[in-house]
Coordinates of C-alpha atoms and ligand atoms in Angstrom, one line a residue:
M1 CA 38.5 171.1 -17.5
N2 CA 41.6 171.7 -15.6
I3 CA 43.6 169.0 -13.9
K4 CA 44.3 171.4 -11.0
D5 CA 40.6 171.3 -10.2
Y6 CA 41.1 167.6 -9.6
G7 CA 43.7 168.3 -6.9
F8 CA 46.8 168.1 -9.1
D9 CA 49.4 170.2 -7.2
F10 CA 52.8 168.9 -8.2
N11 CA 55.4 171.6 -8.5
K12 CA 57.5 169.7 -11.0
N13 CA 57.0 170.4 -14.6
Y14 CA 56.0 167.2 -16.4
E15 CA 55.2 168.8 -19.7
N16 CA 57.9 167.1 -21.8
I17 CA 57.1 163.7 -20.3
G18 CA 53.3 163.7 -20.6
T19 CA 50.0 165.2 -19.8
P20 CA 48.9 165.0 -16.1
A21 CA 45.7 163.0 -15.5
R22 CA 43.8 161.5 -12.6
I23 CA 42.4 158.0 -12.5
T24 CA 38.6 158.0 -11.9
A25 CA 37.9 154.3 -12.4
V26 CA 39.6 151.0 -12.9
H27 CA 38.0 148.7 -15.4
K28 CA 39.3 145.4 -16.8
G29 CA 42.6 146.4 -18.4
R30 CA 41.4 150.0 -18.8
F31 CA 41.3 153.1 -16.7
G32 CA 38.8 156.0 -16.6
I33 CA 40.8 159.2 -16.6
V34 CA 40.3 162.9 -16.5
S35 CA 42.8 165.5 -17.8
D36 CA 42.9 168.9 -19.4
F37 CA 41.5 167.2 -22.4
G38 CA 38.4 166.1 -20.5
E39 CA 37.2 162.6 -19.6
G40 CA 38.4 159.6 -21.4
Y41 CA 40.1 156.2 -21.1
A42 CA 43.6 155.1 -20.9
Q43 CA 45.7 151.9 -20.9
L44 CA 49.1 151.2 -19.5
K45 CA 52.0 151.8 -21.7
G46 CA 54.0 148.6 -21.8
K47 CA 57.6 149.0 -21.4
E48 CA 57.5 151.7 -18.8
Y49 CA 55.7 149.2 -16.6
Y50 CA 58.2 146.5 -17.2
H51 CA 59.9 147.1 -13.8
E52 CA 58.0 145.8 -10.8
S53 CA 59.0 149.0 -9.0
E54 CA 56.6 151.0 -11.2
M55 CA 53.3 151.7 -9.5
F56 CA 50.2 150.0 -10.9
P57 CA 47.6 152.8 -11.0
T58 CA 44.6 152.9 -8.7
V59 CA 41.6 155.2 -8.3
G60 CA 42.8 158.7 -7.3
D61 CA 46.2 158.3 -8.7
F62 CA 47.8 161.1 -10.7
V63 CA 49.5 159.8 -13.8
L64 CA 51.2 161.1 -16.9
I65 CA 49.6 160.1 -20.1
D66 CA 50.3 160.3 -23.8
H67 CA 47.0 161.8 -24.9
N68 CA 45.2 160.2 -27.8
K69 CA 42.3 162.1 -29.1
D70 CA 41.1 159.2 -31.2
G71 CA 41.1 156.4 -28.7
D72 CA 42.5 155.2 -25.4
S73 CA 45.4 157.3 -24.1
R74 CA 48.6 155.7 -22.8
I75 CA 49.6 155.9 -19.2
I76 CA 53.3 156.6 -19.0
K77 CA 53.9 156.9 -15.3
T78 CA 52.1 156.9 -12.0
L79 CA 53.2 159.8 -9.9
E80 CA 54.2 159.6 -6.3
R81 CA 51.2 159.1 -3.9
K82 CA 50.6 161.6 -1.1
T83 CA 48.3 159.2 0.7
Y84 CA 46.9 155.7 0.0
F85 CA 45.1 152.7 1.4
S86 CA 46.0 149.2 0.6
L87 CA 44.8 145.7 1.1
R88 CA 47.3 143.0 1.4
D89 CA 47.8 141.3 -2.0
P90 CA 46.0 138.0 -2.1
D91 CA 49.4 136.4 -2.6
K92 CA 50.6 136.8 0.9
G93 CA 53.8 138.7 1.3
R94 CA 53.8 139.6 -2.4
G95 CA 53.1 143.3 -2.1
E96 CA 49.8 145.0 -1.7
Q97 CA 46.8 146.1 -3.6
V98 CA 46.3 149.8 -3.4
V99 CA 42.6 150.6 -3.3
A100 CA 42.6 154.4 -3.2
A101 CA 45.2 157.2 -3.5
N102 CA 45.7 160.9 -3.0
F103 CA 42.8 161.6 -0.7
D104 CA 43.0 164.4 1.9
Y105 CA 40.4 163.2 4.5
V106 CA 39.3 159.8 5.7
F107 CA 35.7 159.7 7.1
I108 CA 35.8 156.9 9.7
M109 CA 32.1 155.9 9.8
Q110 CA 30.1 154.1 12.4
S111 CA 26.4 154.3 12.9
L112 CA 24.8 155.4 16.2
N113 CA 23.0 152.1 16.6
H114 CA 24.4 148.6 16.5
D115 CA 27.5 149.4 14.6
F116 CA 29.2 151.6 17.2
N117 CA 32.3 149.7 18.4
P118 CA 35.3 151.4 20.0
K119 CA 37.7 148.5 19.1
R120 CA 36.8 148.8 15.4
L121 CA 37.1 152.5 15.6
E122 CA 40.6 152.0 16.9
R123 CA 41.5 149.8 14.0
Y124 CA 40.1 152.3 11.5
L125 CA 42.1 155.1 13.1
T126 CA 45.3 153.0 12.8
A127 CA 44.6 152.4 9.1
A128 CA 43.9 156.1 8.6
A129 CA 47.1 157.1 10.3
Q130 CA 49.0 154.7 8.0
S131 CA 47.4 156.3 5.0
K132 CA 48.8 159.7 6.1
A133 CA 45.5 161.5 5.5
E134 CA 43.5 163.4 8.1
P135 CA 40.9 161.3 9.9
V136 CA 37.4 162.6 10.8
I137 CA 35.1 160.4 12.8
V138 CA 31.6 160.5 11.3
L139 CA 28.8 158.9 13.4
T140 CA 25.8 158.3 11.2
K141 CA 22.1 157.8 11.6
A142 CA 21.8 160.4 14.3
D143 CA 18.0 160.2 13.9
L144 CA 18.0 156.7 15.4
T145 CA 19.2 157.8 18.8
D146 CA 18.1 160.4 21.4
D147 CA 21.4 160.6 23.3
Y148 CA 24.6 160.5 21.4
L149 CA 26.8 162.2 24.1
P150 CA 28.0 158.8 25.4
Y151 CA 29.2 157.9 21.9
I152 CA 31.0 161.2 21.5
I153 CA 32.8 160.7 24.8
E154 CA 33.7 157.2 23.9
A155 CA 35.0 158.3 20.5
S156 CA 37.1 161.0 22.0
N157 CA 38.6 158.6 24.4
V158 CA 39.7 156.3 21.6
A159 CA 40.7 159.2 19.3
P160 CA 41.8 162.3 21.3
G161 CA 42.1 165.3 19.1
V162 CA 40.2 163.8 16.2
T163 CA 37.0 165.7 15.2
T164 CA 33.8 163.8 15.6
C165 CA 30.8 164.7 13.6
I166 CA 27.3 163.5 14.2
V167 CA 25.1 163.3 11.1
S168 CA 21.9 161.9 9.6
A169 CA 21.8 161.4 5.9
K170 CA 18.1 160.9 6.3
T171 CA 17.2 164.2 8.0
G172 CA 20.2 166.2 7.0
Y173 CA 21.1 166.8 10.6
G174 CA 24.8 167.8 11.1
M175 CA 25.6 167.7 7.5
N176 CA 27.0 171.3 7.6
E177 CA 29.6 170.1 10.1
L178 CA 31.2 168.2 7.3
S179 CA 31.6 171.3 5.1
P180 CA 35.2 172.1 6.2
Y181 CA 36.1 168.8 4.5
I182 CA 33.9 169.1 1.4
Q183 CA 36.1 171.6 -0.4
K184 CA 36.9 172.3 -4.0
G185 CA 40.0 170.3 -5.1
K186 CA 40.0 168.1 -1.9
T187 CA 39.3 164.4 -2.0
L188 CA 37.8 162.2 0.7
V189 CA 37.3 158.5 1.3
L190 CA 34.8 156.7 3.4
L191 CA 35.8 153.9 5.7
G192 CA 33.2 151.9 7.5
S193 CA 31.4 148.6 7.5
S194 CA 28.6 147.6 5.3
G195 CA 25.3 149.3 6.2
V196 CA 26.8 152.1 8.1
G197 CA 25.4 154.6 5.5
K198 CA 28.3 155.3 3.1
S199 CA 26.1 155.3 0.0
S200 CA 23.5 157.4 1.7
L201 CA 26.0 160.0 2.8
I202 CA 27.4 160.2 -0.7
N203 CA 23.9 160.7 -2.1
A204 CA 23.2 163.4 0.6
L205 CA 26.4 165.2 -0.2
A206 CA 25.8 165.0 -4.0
G207 CA 22.2 166.1 -3.6
E208 CA 21.1 163.2 -5.8
D209 CA 20.9 159.5 -5.8
I210 CA 24.1 158.4 -7.5
M211 CA 24.6 155.3 -5.2
D212 CA 22.2 152.4 -4.7
T213 CA 21.5 152.1 -1.0
N214 CA 19.5 148.9 -1.2
G215 CA 22.6 146.9 -0.6
I216 CA 23.2 146.0 -4.2
R217 CA 25.7 148.1 -5.9
E218 CA 25.9 148.6 -9.6
D219 CA 27.3 145.4 -10.9
D220 CA 30.3 146.3 -13.1
S221 CA 30.7 142.8 -14.4
K222 CA 27.5 143.1 -16.3
G223 CA 29.2 145.8 -18.4
R224 CA 26.0 147.7 -18.6
H225 CA 27.3 150.5 -16.4
T226 CA 30.9 150.6 -17.5
T227 CA 30.6 153.7 -19.5
T228 CA 29.0 155.7 -16.7
H229 CA 30.6 154.0 -13.7
R230 CA 32.8 156.3 -11.6
E231 CA 34.8 155.5 -8.6
L232 CA 36.0 159.0 -8.1
I233 CA 33.0 161.3 -8.0
M234 CA 33.2 165.1 -8.2
L235 CA 30.5 166.9 -6.3
Q236 CA 28.9 170.1 -7.5
N237 CA 31.2 172.3 -5.4
G238 CA 34.3 170.5 -6.7
A239 CA 35.1 168.2 -3.8
M240 CA 35.7 164.6 -4.7
I241 CA 34.8 161.3 -3.1
I242 CA 36.6 158.0 -3.8
D243 CA 34.4 154.9 -3.4
T244 CA 36.0 151.7 -4.7
P245 CA 35.1 148.1 -4.1
G246 CA 38.5 147.7 -2.4
M247 CA 37.8 150.6 0.0
R248 CA 34.5 148.9 0.9
E249 CA 36.4 145.6 1.5
L250 CA 38.9 147.5 3.7
G251 CA 35.9 148.5 5.9
M252 CA 34.9 144.8 6.3
W253 CA 37.8 143.2 8.1
D254 CA 36.2 142.2 11.3
V255 CA 32.8 141.8 9.7
T256 CA 33.8 139.0 7.3
E257 CA 35.7 137.3 10.1
G258 CA 32.6 137.2 12.2
L259 CA 30.2 136.4 9.3
G260 CA 29.9 132.7 10.0
N261 CA 29.1 133.3 13.7
T262 CA 26.7 136.1 13.3
F263 CA 24.7 134.4 10.7
A264 CA 25.3 130.8 11.7
D265 CA 21.5 130.1 11.7
I266 CA 21.1 131.3 8.1
E267 CA 24.1 129.4 6.9
E268 CA 22.7 126.3 8.6
L269 CA 19.3 126.8 6.9
A270 CA 21.0 127.2 3.6
Q271 CA 22.4 123.7 3.9
H272 CA 18.8 122.4 3.5
C273 CA 18.0 124.3 0.3
R274 CA 17.3 121.9 -2.6
F275 CA 20.0 123.5 -4.8
R276 CA 23.5 123.9 -3.5
N277 CA 24.0 127.2 -5.3
C278 CA 20.6 128.5 -4.1
R279 CA 20.5 132.3 -4.0
H280 CA 17.4 132.2 -1.7
E281 CA 15.4 134.2 -4.2
N282 CA 12.7 132.2 -6.1
E283 CA 14.4 128.8 -6.2
P284 CA 12.1 125.9 -5.4
G285 CA 12.8 124.1 -2.2
C286 CA 14.6 127.1 -0.6
A287 CA 14.8 126.5 3.1
V288 CA 15.7 130.1 3.8
R289 CA 12.7 131.6 2.1
E290 CA 10.5 129.0 3.8
A291 CA 11.9 130.0 7.2
I292 CA 11.1 133.7 6.4
E293 CA 7.6 132.7 5.3
N294 CA 6.8 130.7 8.4
G295 CA 8.3 133.4 10.6
T296 CA 11.2 131.5 12.1
L297 CA 13.7 133.8 10.3
D298 CA 13.5 137.6 10.4
A299 CA 13.4 139.0 6.9
S300 CA 15.5 142.1 7.7
R301 CA 18.2 139.9 9.2
F302 CA 18.3 138.0 6.0
E303 CA 18.6 141.3 4.1
S304 CA 21.6 142.3 6.3
Y305 CA 23.2 138.9 5.6
K306 CA 22.7 139.2 1.9
K307 CA 24.2 142.7 1.9
I308 CA 27.3 141.7 3.8
K309 CA 27.7 138.7 1.5
T310 CA 27.6 141.0 -1.5
E311 CA 30.3 143.1 -0.1
A312 CA 32.4 140.2 1.0
K313 CA 32.2 139.0 -2.6
Y314 CA 34.5 141.9 -3.6
S315 CA 37.5 139.8 -2.5
C316 CA 37.0 138.1 -5.9
N317 CA 37.9 141.4 -7.4
A318 CA 41.2 141.3 -5.5
A319 CA 42.0 137.9 -7.0
D320 CA 41.0 139.2 -10.4
Y321 CA 43.3 142.2 -10.0
R322 CA 46.2 140.0 -9.2
R323 CA 45.5 137.8 -12.2
Q324 CA 45.4 140.8 -14.5
K325 CA 48.6 142.2 -13.1
E326 CA 50.4 138.9 -13.5
L327 CA 49.2 138.5 -17.0
F328 CA 50.3 142.0 -17.7
F329 CA 53.8 141.5 -16.5
K330 CA 54.0 138.2 -18.3
N331 CA 53.0 139.7 -21.6
I332 CA 55.6 142.4 -21.2
A333 CA 58.2 139.9 -20.3
I334 CA 57.4 137.9 -23.5
S335 CA 57.6 141.0 -25.7
E336 CA 60.8 142.1 -24.1
R337 CA 62.3 138.7 -24.6
K338 CA 61.3 138.9 -28.3
K339 CA 62.8 142.3 -28.6
R340 CA 66.1 141.0 -27.2
K341 CA 66.1 138.1 -29.6
D342 CA 65.6 140.5 -32.5
V343 CA 68.6 142.5 -31.4
Y344 CA 71.0 139.6 -31.1
Ligands
GDP1 P1 26.5 151.5 3.1 O1 26.5 150.0 3.0 O2 27.5 151.9 4.1 O3 26.7 152.2 1.8 O4 25.1 151.9 3.7 P2 23.8 152.5 3.0 O5 24.0 153.9 2.7 O6 23.4 151.6 1.9 O7 22.7 152.4 4.2 C1 22.4 151.2 4.7 C2 21.0 151.4 5.3 O8 21.0 152.4 6.3 C3 20.0 151.8 4.3 O9 18.8 151.1 4.5 C4 19.8 153.3 4.5 O10 18.5 153.7 4.2 C5 20.0 153.4 6.0 N1 20.5 154.7 6.4 C6 21.6 155.3 5.9 N2 21.7 156.5 6.5 C7 20.7 156.7 7.4 C8 20.4 157.7 8.3 O11 21.0 158.7 8.5 N3 19.3 157.4 9.2 C9 18.6 156.3 9.1 N4 17.6 156.1 9.9 N5 18.9 155.3 8.2 C10 20.0 155.5 7.4
ZN2 ZN1 17.8 128.9 -0.5

């Protein structure tokens, strides 16, 4: 394993500071990493992160570690980011939560049916420009439409000079158009709302089902998947894809805003379920299931609703992240204070 294969291309020699590594996943208080020593785990090294100016690592970050062959390595420093996406920190005005870093391309995804929306395309393009990576518009589900010329024209009006690719993960149509961006050592991120086909595209590019496309993503909180869970995936040919909960949340802006309106009927029905925390699965007295059974609610609409709800839930992760970060700084502050006391 060579860190250069993971896109490490810093000219500076960091050898006497630490071993370069890349963050492949962020777990609770622990990071999945890859370095010349192979895959492993790392934790933050306390005092170096004492200053708020230090960057809290995110998926895709290049870091310097103090390698430990017997356990978790220590992260000494987060190296400067070439590109990144961030969500605003849940504590407004208090910085930001970086959700992916050091990617080369942003696939701005919309599907060629209901999801196509020039306004949203514009917002994605703005976000991509801020990230400093190269945007590529990827219109998905080509198999669902006969005539996509109007969509291409509309996309090129919104984004002159940006390449638009038309693909179908289902039939494989147009997938070869993506190959200029699927290159060894290059990293890409997918930006698009829920259901647009991000997981399906990842599976198609990987040539195997590594993502669940039934709307329910592997649940990290169950701990069952933590050892295999990756948020930076390397494809067979050495290209990498970053897919983090935060990136998915970023694709959801206007969707969550409109959730109440779009699914007002379902939310209304849910008010009549026997249990307040009804998940509308097998609970007795569920008004939603009843409506599906008697045909007043379309089952597929309910599926979409559930899926979007699942993704909106990721905002909890943002709050969790903030809590961890605060706790982290607090613990360091305490230990620093202790140290000072010892000295004087
Ligand atoms: P994500 O939420 O963006 O990850 O979207 P998924 O990959 O989970 O796809 C959402 C739904 O769209 C699933 O039911 C997929 O089977 C379907 N889908 C994805 N790609 C295609 C495609 O190219 N053609 C068609 N017809 N359906 C697709
Ligand atoms: Zn219910």
